[in-house]
CSV table of C-alpha atoms and ligand atoms in Angstrom, one decimal:
chain,number,residue,atom,x,y,z
A,617,LEU,CA,6.9,-9.1,11.8
A,618,PHE,CA,7.0,-11.8,9.8
A,619,CYS,CA,9.0,-14.3,12.2
A,620,PRO,CA,6.6,-16.5,13.9
A,621,LEU,CA,7.9,-16.2,17.7
A,622,SER,CA,6.9,-16.7,21.4
A,623,LEU,CA,9.0,-14.8,23.5
A,624,ILE,CA,8.6,-14.9,27.5
A,625,VAL,CA,10.0,-12.4,29.8
A,626,ILE,CA,9.4,-12.0,33.4
A,627,GLY,CA,6.2,-10.0,33.2
A,628,LEU,CA,5.7,-10.2,29.7
A,629,PHE,CA,4.4,-12.8,27.0
A,630,LEU,CA,5.1,-11.8,23.6
A,631,HIS,CA,3.3,-14.0,20.7
A,632,SER,CA,3.9,-13.3,17.1
A,633,THR,CA,1.8,-15.5,14.1
A,634,ALA,CA,3.5,-15.4,10.4
A,635,ASP,CA,0.4,-13.5,9.0
A,636,GLN,CA,1.7,-10.5,11.0
A,637,ASN,CA,-0.8,-10.4,14.5
A,638,ILE,CA,1.1,-9.9,18.0
A,639,THR,CA,-0.1,-10.3,20.8
A,640,VAL,CA,1.7,-8.8,23.8
A,641,MET,CA,0.5,-9.6,27.4
A,642,PHE,CA,2.1,-8.0,30.5
A,643,SER,CA,1.3,-10.0,34.0
A,644,SER,CA,-0.9,-7.0,34.9
A,645,GLY,CA,-3.3,-8.7,32.6
A,646,SER,CA,-3.3,-5.7,30.0
A,647,GLY,CA,-2.2,-6.2,26.6
A,648,VAL,CA,-2.0,-4.9,22.9
A,649,GLU,CA,-2.8,-6.9,19.9
A,650,ILE,CA,-1.3,-5.4,16.6
A,651,ARG,CA,-2.6,-6.7,13.4
A,652,GLY,CA,-1.0,-5.8,10.4
A,653,SER,CA,-2.8,-6.1,6.8
A,654,ARG,CA,-1.7,-4.7,3.6
A,655,GLY,CA,0.9,-2.4,5.2
A,656,PHE,CA,-1.3,-1.3,7.7
A,657,LEU,CA,-1.3,-1.6,11.8
A,658,ALA,CA,-4.3,-1.9,13.7
A,659,LEU,CA,-3.7,-1.8,17.2
A,660,THR,CA,-6.1,-2.8,20.4
A,661,VAL,CA,-5.3,-2.5,24.0
A,662,LEU,CA,-6.8,-4.6,26.5
A,663,LEU,CA,-7.2,-3.5,29.7
A,664,PRO,CA,-8.5,-5.2,32.6
A,665,GLU,CA,-11.4,-4.1,35.2
A,666,ASN,CA,-8.7,-3.2,37.9
A,667,PHE,CA,-7.8,-0.1,35.7
A,668,MET,CA,-10.5,1.8,35.9
A,669,ASN,CA,-10.0,5.0,36.8
A,670,HIS,CA,-6.4,4.6,36.5
A,671,THR,CA,-6.1,5.6,33.1
A,672,GLN,CA,-5.0,8.8,31.0
A,673,GLY,CA,-4.3,9.8,27.5
A,674,LEU,CA,-5.2,9.3,23.6
A,675,PHE,CA,-7.6,6.6,24.7
A,676,GLY,CA,-9.7,8.4,27.3
A,677,VAL,CA,-10.4,7.8,30.9
A,678,MET,CA,-11.8,4.3,31.7
A,679,ASN,CA,-14.1,5.2,34.4
A,680,GLY,CA,-17.4,4.4,32.8
A,681,ASN,CA,-18.5,7.9,31.8
A,682,THR,CA,-18.0,8.9,27.9
A,683,GLU,CA,-18.4,12.8,28.7
A,684,ASP,CA,-14.6,13.1,29.8
A,685,GLU,CA,-12.5,10.8,27.1
A,686,TYR,CA,-11.2,14.2,25.7
A,687,THR,CA,-9.0,15.0,29.1
A,688,PHE,CA,-5.9,16.8,28.5
A,689,LYS,CA,-2.6,16.6,30.7
A,690,ASN,CA,-3.7,19.6,32.8
A,691,LYS,CA,-6.7,18.0,33.6
A,692,THR,CA,-9.4,20.5,31.5
A,693,THR,CA,-11.8,18.1,29.5
A,694,MET,CA,-12.9,19.1,25.9
A,695,SER,CA,-16.4,18.5,24.6
A,696,VAL,CA,-17.1,14.9,22.8
A,697,HIS,CA,-18.7,16.6,20.0
A,698,ALA,CA,-15.1,18.4,19.3
A,699,SER,CA,-13.8,19.2,16.1
A,700,PRO,CA,-11.1,17.0,14.0
A,701,GLN,CA,-9.0,20.4,14.6
A,702,GLN,CA,-9.5,20.2,18.4
A,703,LEU,CA,-8.9,16.3,18.4
A,704,PHE,CA,-5.9,17.0,16.7
A,705,GLU,CA,-4.8,19.7,19.5
A,706,PHE,CA,-5.8,16.9,22.0
A,707,GLY,CA,-3.6,14.3,20.4
A,708,ALA,CA,-0.8,16.6,20.5
A,709,ASN,CA,-1.2,17.8,24.2
A,710,TRP,CA,-0.5,13.8,24.7
A,711,ALA,CA,3.0,13.7,22.5
A,712,VAL,CA,5.7,11.5,24.0
A,713,GLU,CA,8.4,13.7,26.0
A,714,ASN,CA,11.6,12.4,26.4
A,715,GLY,CA,10.7,11.8,30.1
A,716,THR,CA,7.7,10.1,29.5
A,717,SER,CA,8.9,7.4,26.3
A,718,LEU,CA,8.8,3.9,26.9
A,719,PHE,CA,11.8,3.1,24.9
A,720,THR,CA,15.8,3.3,25.4
A,721,TYR,CA,17.5,5.5,22.6
A,722,ASP,CA,20.7,3.9,22.7
A,723,THR,CA,22.3,4.9,19.2
A,724,GLU,CA,23.3,7.8,17.5
A,725,PHE,CA,20.2,7.3,15.1
A,726,LEU,CA,17.8,6.7,17.7
A,727,LEU,CA,18.9,9.7,19.9
A,728,ASN,CA,19.1,12.0,17.0
A,729,ASN,CA,15.8,11.2,15.7
A,730,PHE,CA,13.7,10.3,18.9
A,731,PHE,CA,15.5,11.9,21.8
A,732,TYR,CA,16.8,15.7,20.6
A,733,GLY,CA,14.3,15.2,18.0
A,734,GLU,CA,10.7,16.8,17.8
A,735,LYS,CA,8.0,14.9,19.7
A,736,HIS,CA,5.1,16.7,17.6
A,737,ASN,CA,5.3,18.8,14.7
A,738,ALA,CA,3.2,21.7,14.9
A,739,SER,CA,3.7,22.2,11.2
A,740,PHE,CA,2.2,19.2,9.6
A,741,LEU,CA,-1.1,19.8,9.7
A,742,PRO,CA,-3.4,16.7,8.5
A,743,VAL,CA,-6.4,16.6,6.2
A,744,PHE,CA,-9.3,16.9,8.8
A,745,LEU,CA,-12.4,16.8,6.3
A,746,PRO,CA,-11.4,15.4,3.0
A,747,HIS,CA,-13.4,16.3,0.0
A,748,GLU,CA,-15.9,14.4,-1.8
A,749,ASP,CA,-16.4,15.5,-5.1
A,750,PRO,CA,-19.6,13.9,-6.9
A,751,ALA,CA,-17.8,14.1,-10.2
A,752,ASP,CA,-14.7,11.9,-9.1
A,753,PRO,CA,-15.1,8.3,-10.1
A,754,LEU,CA,-13.2,7.2,-7.0
A,755,VAL,CA,-16.2,8.6,-4.8
A,756,LYS,CA,-18.5,6.0,-6.3
A,757,GLU,CA,-16.8,3.4,-5.3
A,758,MET,CA,-16.2,4.6,-2.1
A,759,VAL,CA,-19.7,4.6,-1.2
A,760,SER,CA,-19.9,1.0,-2.7
A,761,LEU,CA,-16.8,-0.4,-0.4
A,762,CYS,CA,-17.6,2.1,2.6
A,763,ASP,CA,-21.0,2.7,2.6
A,764,SER,CA,-21.9,5.2,6.0
A,765,ASP,CA,-18.4,4.3,7.5
A,766,PRO,CA,-16.5,7.3,8.2
A,767,PHE,CA,-12.9,5.6,8.7
A,768,CYS,CA,-13.3,3.9,5.8
A,769,ARG,CA,-14.3,7.0,3.3
A,770,PHE,CA,-11.5,9.0,5.1
A,771,ASP,CA,-8.8,6.9,4.1
A,772,VAL,CA,-10.0,6.1,0.3
A,773,LEU,CA,-10.4,9.9,0.1
A,774,THR,CA,-6.9,10.9,1.4
A,775,THR,CA,-4.9,8.0,0.3
A,776,ARG,CA,-6.8,7.4,-3.0
A,777,SER,CA,-6.8,3.7,-2.4
A,778,LEU,CA,-9.7,1.3,-1.8
A,779,GLU,CA,-7.8,-1.2,-0.8
A,780,VAL,CA,-6.4,1.1,2.2
A,781,GLY,CA,-10.2,2.1,2.8
A,782,ASN,CA,-11.1,-1.7,2.6
A,783,SER,CA,-8.4,-2.7,5.3
A,784,THR,CA,-9.5,0.3,7.5
A,785,LYS,CA,-13.1,-0.9,7.0
A,786,LEU,CA,-12.2,-4.5,8.3
A,787,SER,CA,-10.3,-3.5,11.6
A,788,HIS,CA,-13.1,-0.9,12.6
A,789,GLN,CA,-16.0,-4.0,12.1
A,790,ASN,CA,-13.0,-6.3,14.3
A,791,HIS,CA,-13.0,-3.3,16.8
A,792,LYS,CA,-16.8,-3.3,16.7
A,793,LEU,CA,-17.1,-7.1,17.1
A,794,LEU,CA,-14.6,-6.9,20.1
A,795,VAL,CA,-16.7,-4.2,21.7
A,796,GLU,CA,-19.9,-6.3,21.0
A,797,ASN,CA,-18.6,-9.7,22.6
A,798,LEU,CA,-16.4,-8.4,25.4
A,799,GLU,CA,-18.8,-5.5,27.1
A,800,PRO,CA,-20.3,-7.4,30.2
A,801,ASP,CA,-21.6,-3.9,30.5
A,802,MET,CA,-22.6,-1.5,27.5
A,803,SER,CA,-21.5,1.2,28.8
A,804,LEU,CA,-17.9,0.0,29.0
A,805,LEU,CA,-15.4,-1.4,27.0
A,806,LEU,CA,-13.7,-3.9,29.5
A,807,VAL,CA,-11.4,-6.9,28.9
A,808,ILE,CA,-11.4,-9.9,31.2
A,809,SER,CA,-7.8,-11.6,31.1
A,810,CYS,CA,-7.0,-14.2,33.4
A,811,GLY,CA,-3.1,-13.7,32.5
A,812,TRP,CA,-0.7,-15.7,30.7
A,813,LEU,CA,-0.2,-19.2,31.7
A,814,ASP,CA,2.7,-21.5,31.4
A,815,HIS,CA,3.2,-25.1,29.9
A,816,PRO,CA,4.0,-27.9,32.2
A,817,THR,CA,7.5,-29.5,32.7
A,818,ASN,CA,7.8,-32.1,30.3
A,819,GLY,CA,4.6,-31.0,28.3
A,820,LYS,CA,3.1,-28.7,26.1
A,821,LYS,CA,0.2,-26.3,25.8
A,822,ASN,CA,-2.0,-25.3,23.1
A,823,GLY,CA,-3.5,-22.0,23.2
A,824,THR,CA,-2.4,-18.3,23.5
A,825,ASN,CA,-5.1,-16.1,24.1
A,826,TYR,CA,-5.8,-15.3,27.7
A,827,LEU,CA,-9.1,-13.6,27.3
A,828,LEU,CA,-12.6,-14.6,29.3
A,829,GLY,CA,-13.7,-17.7,27.4
A,830,SER,CA,-10.2,-18.8,26.2
A,831,THR,CA,-9.1,-22.3,26.5
A,832,ILE,CA,-5.8,-23.8,27.2
A,833,SER,CA,-5.3,-27.1,26.6
A,834,PHE,CA,-2.2,-29.3,27.6
A,835,THR,CA,-0.3,-32.2,26.8
A,836,CYS,CA,2.7,-34.3,27.8
A,837,ASN,CA,5.8,-35.2,26.2
A,838,GLN,CA,6.2,-38.9,25.1
A,839,GLY,CA,6.8,-41.0,28.3
A,840,TYR,CA,4.8,-38.7,30.7
A,841,GLU,CA,1.5,-38.6,31.9
A,842,LEU,CA,-1.1,-35.7,32.5
A,843,THR,CA,-2.2,-35.2,35.9
A,844,GLY,CA,-4.5,-32.4,36.8
A,845,PRO,CA,-6.8,-31.0,34.1
A,846,LYS,CA,-6.4,-31.4,30.6
A,847,GLU,CA,-7.8,-27.6,29.7
A,848,ARG,CA,-8.4,-24.5,32.0
A,849,ILE,CA,-10.9,-21.7,30.8
A,850,CYS,CA,-10.1,-18.0,31.5
A,851,GLN,CA,-13.5,-17.4,33.8
A,852,VAL,CA,-15.3,-14.1,34.3
A,853,THR,CA,-13.5,-14.0,37.8
A,854,ARG,CA,-10.2,-13.3,35.8
A,855,ALA,CA,-8.9,-16.7,36.9
A,856,TRP,CA,-8.0,-19.8,35.3
A,857,SER,CA,-10.5,-22.7,36.0
A,858,GLY,CA,-9.1,-25.9,37.4
A,859,ASP,CA,-5.6,-26.4,39.2
A,860,THR,CA,-2.2,-26.5,37.5
A,861,PRO,CA,-1.6,-29.3,35.3
A,862,SER,CA,1.8,-31.5,35.7
A,863,CYS,CA,3.5,-33.7,33.7
B,1150,NAG,C1,-4.8,-12.4,12.6
B,1150,NAG,O1,-6.0,-11.4,13.2
B,1150,NAG,C2,-6.7,-11.4,11.9
B,1150,NAG,C3,-7.7,-10.2,12.1
B,1150,NAG,O2,-8.2,-10.3,13.5
B,1150,NAG,C4,-7.6,-13.0,12.4
B,1150,NAG,O3,-8.8,-12.9,11.0
B,1150,NAG,C5,-6.6,-14.0,12.3
B,1150,NAG,O4,-7.1,-15.2,12.2
B,1150,NAG,C6,-5.5,-14.1,13.1
B,1150,NAG,N1,-4.3,-15.0,12.7
B,1150,NAG,C7,-4.0,-15.8,13.5
B,1150,NAG,C8,-3.0,-17.0,12.9
B,1150,NAG,O5,-4.6,-16.1,14.7
B,1151,NAG,C1,-14.3,5.1,39.1
B,1151,NAG,O1,-14.9,6.6,39.5
B,1151,NAG,C2,-16.3,6.8,39.5
B,1151,NAG,C3,-16.3,8.3,39.5
B,1151,NAG,O2,-15.7,8.9,40.3
B,1151,NAG,C4,-17.1,5.7,40.8
B,1151,NAG,O3,-18.2,6.1,40.4
B,1151,NAG,C5,-16.2,4.3,40.5
B,1151,NAG,O4,-17.0,3.7,41.7
B,1151,NAG,C6,-15.0,4.1,40.3
B,1151,NAG,N1,-14.8,2.8,40.0
B,1151,NAG,C7,-13.8,2.2,40.7
B,1151,NAG,C8,-13.5,0.5,40.1
B,1151,NAG,O5,-12.7,2.4,41.3
B,1152,NAG,C1,-5.2,22.8,29.0
B,1152,NAG,O1,-4.7,22.7,28.4
B,1152,NAG,C2,-5.3,22.9,27.1
B,1152,NAG,C3,-4.7,22.4,25.8
B,1152,NAG,O2,-3.0,22.7,25.9
B,1152,NAG,C4,-5.3,24.3,26.9
B,1152,NAG,O3,-6.3,24.8,25.6
B,1152,NAG,C5,-6.3,24.7,28.0
B,1152,NAG,O4,-6.6,26.1,28.3
B,1152,NAG,C6,-5.4,24.2,29.5
B,1152,NAG,N1,-6.4,24.6,30.4
B,1152,NAG,C7,-6.0,25.3,31.8
B,1152,NAG,C8,-6.9,25.5,33.0
B,1152,NAG,O5,-5.0,25.6,31.9
B,1153,NAG,C1,13.8,15.9,24.5
B,1153,NAG,O1,12.7,16.3,23.9
B,1153,NAG,C2,13.1,17.7,23.1
B,1153,NAG,C3,12.0,17.8,22.4
B,1153,NAG,O2,10.7,17.3,22.3
B,1153,NAG,C4,14.7,18.2,22.9
B,1153,NAG,O3,14.1,19.3,22.1
B,1153,NAG,C5,15.8,17.9,23.8
B,1153,NAG,O4,16.9,18.2,23.4
B,1153,NAG,C6,15.4,16.4,24.6
B,1153,NAG,N1,16.2,15.9,25.6
B,1153,NAG,C7,16.6,16.4,26.5
B,1153,NAG,C8,18.0,15.9,27.0
B,1153,NAG,O5,16.1,17.3,26.9
B,1154,NAG,C1,7.1,18.8,9.8
B,1154,NAG,O1,6.2,18.7,8.9
B,1154,NAG,C2,6.4,19.9,8.0
B,1154,NAG,C3,4.8,19.7,6.9
B,1154,NAG,O2,3.9,18.5,6.2
B,1154,NAG,C4,7.1,19.0,6.7
B,1154,NAG,O3,7.7,19.9,5.9
B,1154,NAG,C5,8.9,19.0,7.7
B,1154,NAG,O4,9.9,18.1,7.0
B,1154,NAG,C6,8.1,18.0,9.2
B,1154,NAG,N1,9.4,18.1,9.6
B,1154,NAG,C7,10.1,17.4,10.3
B,1154,NAG,C8,11.2,16.9,11.1
B,1154,NAG,O5,9.7,15.8,10.3
B,1155,NAG,C1,-12.2,-6.2,0.7
B,1155,NAG,O1,-11.3,-7.3,1.3
B,1155,NAG,C2,-11.8,-8.6,2.0
B,1155,NAG,C3,-11.6,-9.6,2.5
B,1155,NAG,O2,-10.4,-9.2,2.6
B,1155,NAG,C4,-12.6,-8.9,0.2
B,1155,NAG,O3,-12.9,-10.0,0.1
B,1155,NAG,C5,-12.8,-8.0,-0.9
B,1155,NAG,O4,-12.7,-8.6,-2.1
B,1155,NAG,C6,-11.9,-6.8,-0.5
B,1155,NAG,N1,-13.0,-5.7,-1.7
B,1155,NAG,C7,-12.5,-4.8,-1.9
B,1155,NAG,C8,-13.1,-3.9,-2.9
B,1155,NAG,O5,-11.0,-4.8,-2.4
B,1156,NAG,C1,-5.2,-26.6,19.3
B,1156,NAG,O1,-6.5,-26.0,19.5
B,1156,NAG,C2,-7.0,-25.8,18.6
B,1156,NAG,C3,-8.6,-25.2,19.0
B,1156,NAG,O2,-8.6,-25.1,20.0
B,1156,NAG,C4,-7.2,-27.2,17.7
B,1156,NAG,O3,-8.1,-26.7,16.5
B,1156,NAG,C5,-5.7,-27.4,17.2
B,1156,NAG,O4,-5.8,-28.6,16.6
B,1156,NAG,C6,-5.2,-27.6,18.6
B,1156,NAG,N1,-3.7,-28.4,18.5
B,1156,NAG,C7,-3.1,-29.3,18.5
B,1156,NAG,C8,-1.3,-29.3,18.4
B,1156,NAG,O5,-3.7,-30.2,19.9
């Protein structure tokens, strides 16, 4: 996590920064952004429009209908007003199975812990609604930090750390900003990605963001001259502006 790195595998672009942000973009246009902050990870999954009606699982069904987000594997749908206990059962229903895992378990440790191990621990019960004791001095500090942010409040009370609550609050704010900025249609969380762009042979590119509005600029190594556009912008049509530049 600490090593700045850009790795390109066919169909996959991986970028990580020194401050623990990691972006993975797949050739399908889907991507994952992982942000590490003070020991906590925040994860954002970005899906282009062609995934509409093709998703299921924990992140809901991306179809423009918010009423069916909690759809179980057997296609039964639970109310969006479900209790935290019911949400926990919904999560457990989508627990990874040996056959659906994306990973290869190729050491004894990984095999024992993940392949043969339990995928969902039914005897683990999370805190569903932490108790707010008015006599607890932390509650006052929590209210002043979190205000009405339920995620911040939950994390302060369950971890008894304002710092953790603060990082949750920031992640939640970032999420809300992302939703506001990226939503062309307020009923959907759609992200437009133009896909990964390579640097020209004998040149460099500047920019690692492939989403709508992003600019990638190009320069040539010494002794080479650029033909084609100096920069390309990710457009609403999911295509980069201009042609491929060369050096
Ligand atoms: C990492 O992510 C945070 C939170 O979104 C952002 O403020 C910061 O600028 C990012 N760092 C880099 C190097 O992109
Ligand atoms: C997705 O499904 C909904 C409901 O069945 C339909 O109205 C909508 O047109 C579909 N969207 C796409 C992009 O297929
Ligand atoms: C579908 O799965 C859920 C969770 O396991 C269960 O509560 C529900 O009864 C199932 N519905 C049907 C029709 O099997
Ligand atoms: C698959 O996972 C389950 C637990 O989720 C485990 O009991 C089983 O041994 C695993 N391996 C195989 C080969 O099924
Ligand atoms: C399952 O959860 C219980 C209760 O939190 C815990 O005591 C137990 O160690 C857990 N089992 C595994 C394999 O993690
Ligand atoms: C919360 O985090 C922000 C930004 O990192 C910082 O400016 C602020 O002082 C923090 N507040 C608390 C109570 O830790
Ligand atoms: C890369 O682009 C950013 C913003 O678009 C700019 O601030 C930065 O100076 C550029 N870096 C180089 C090496 O050109």
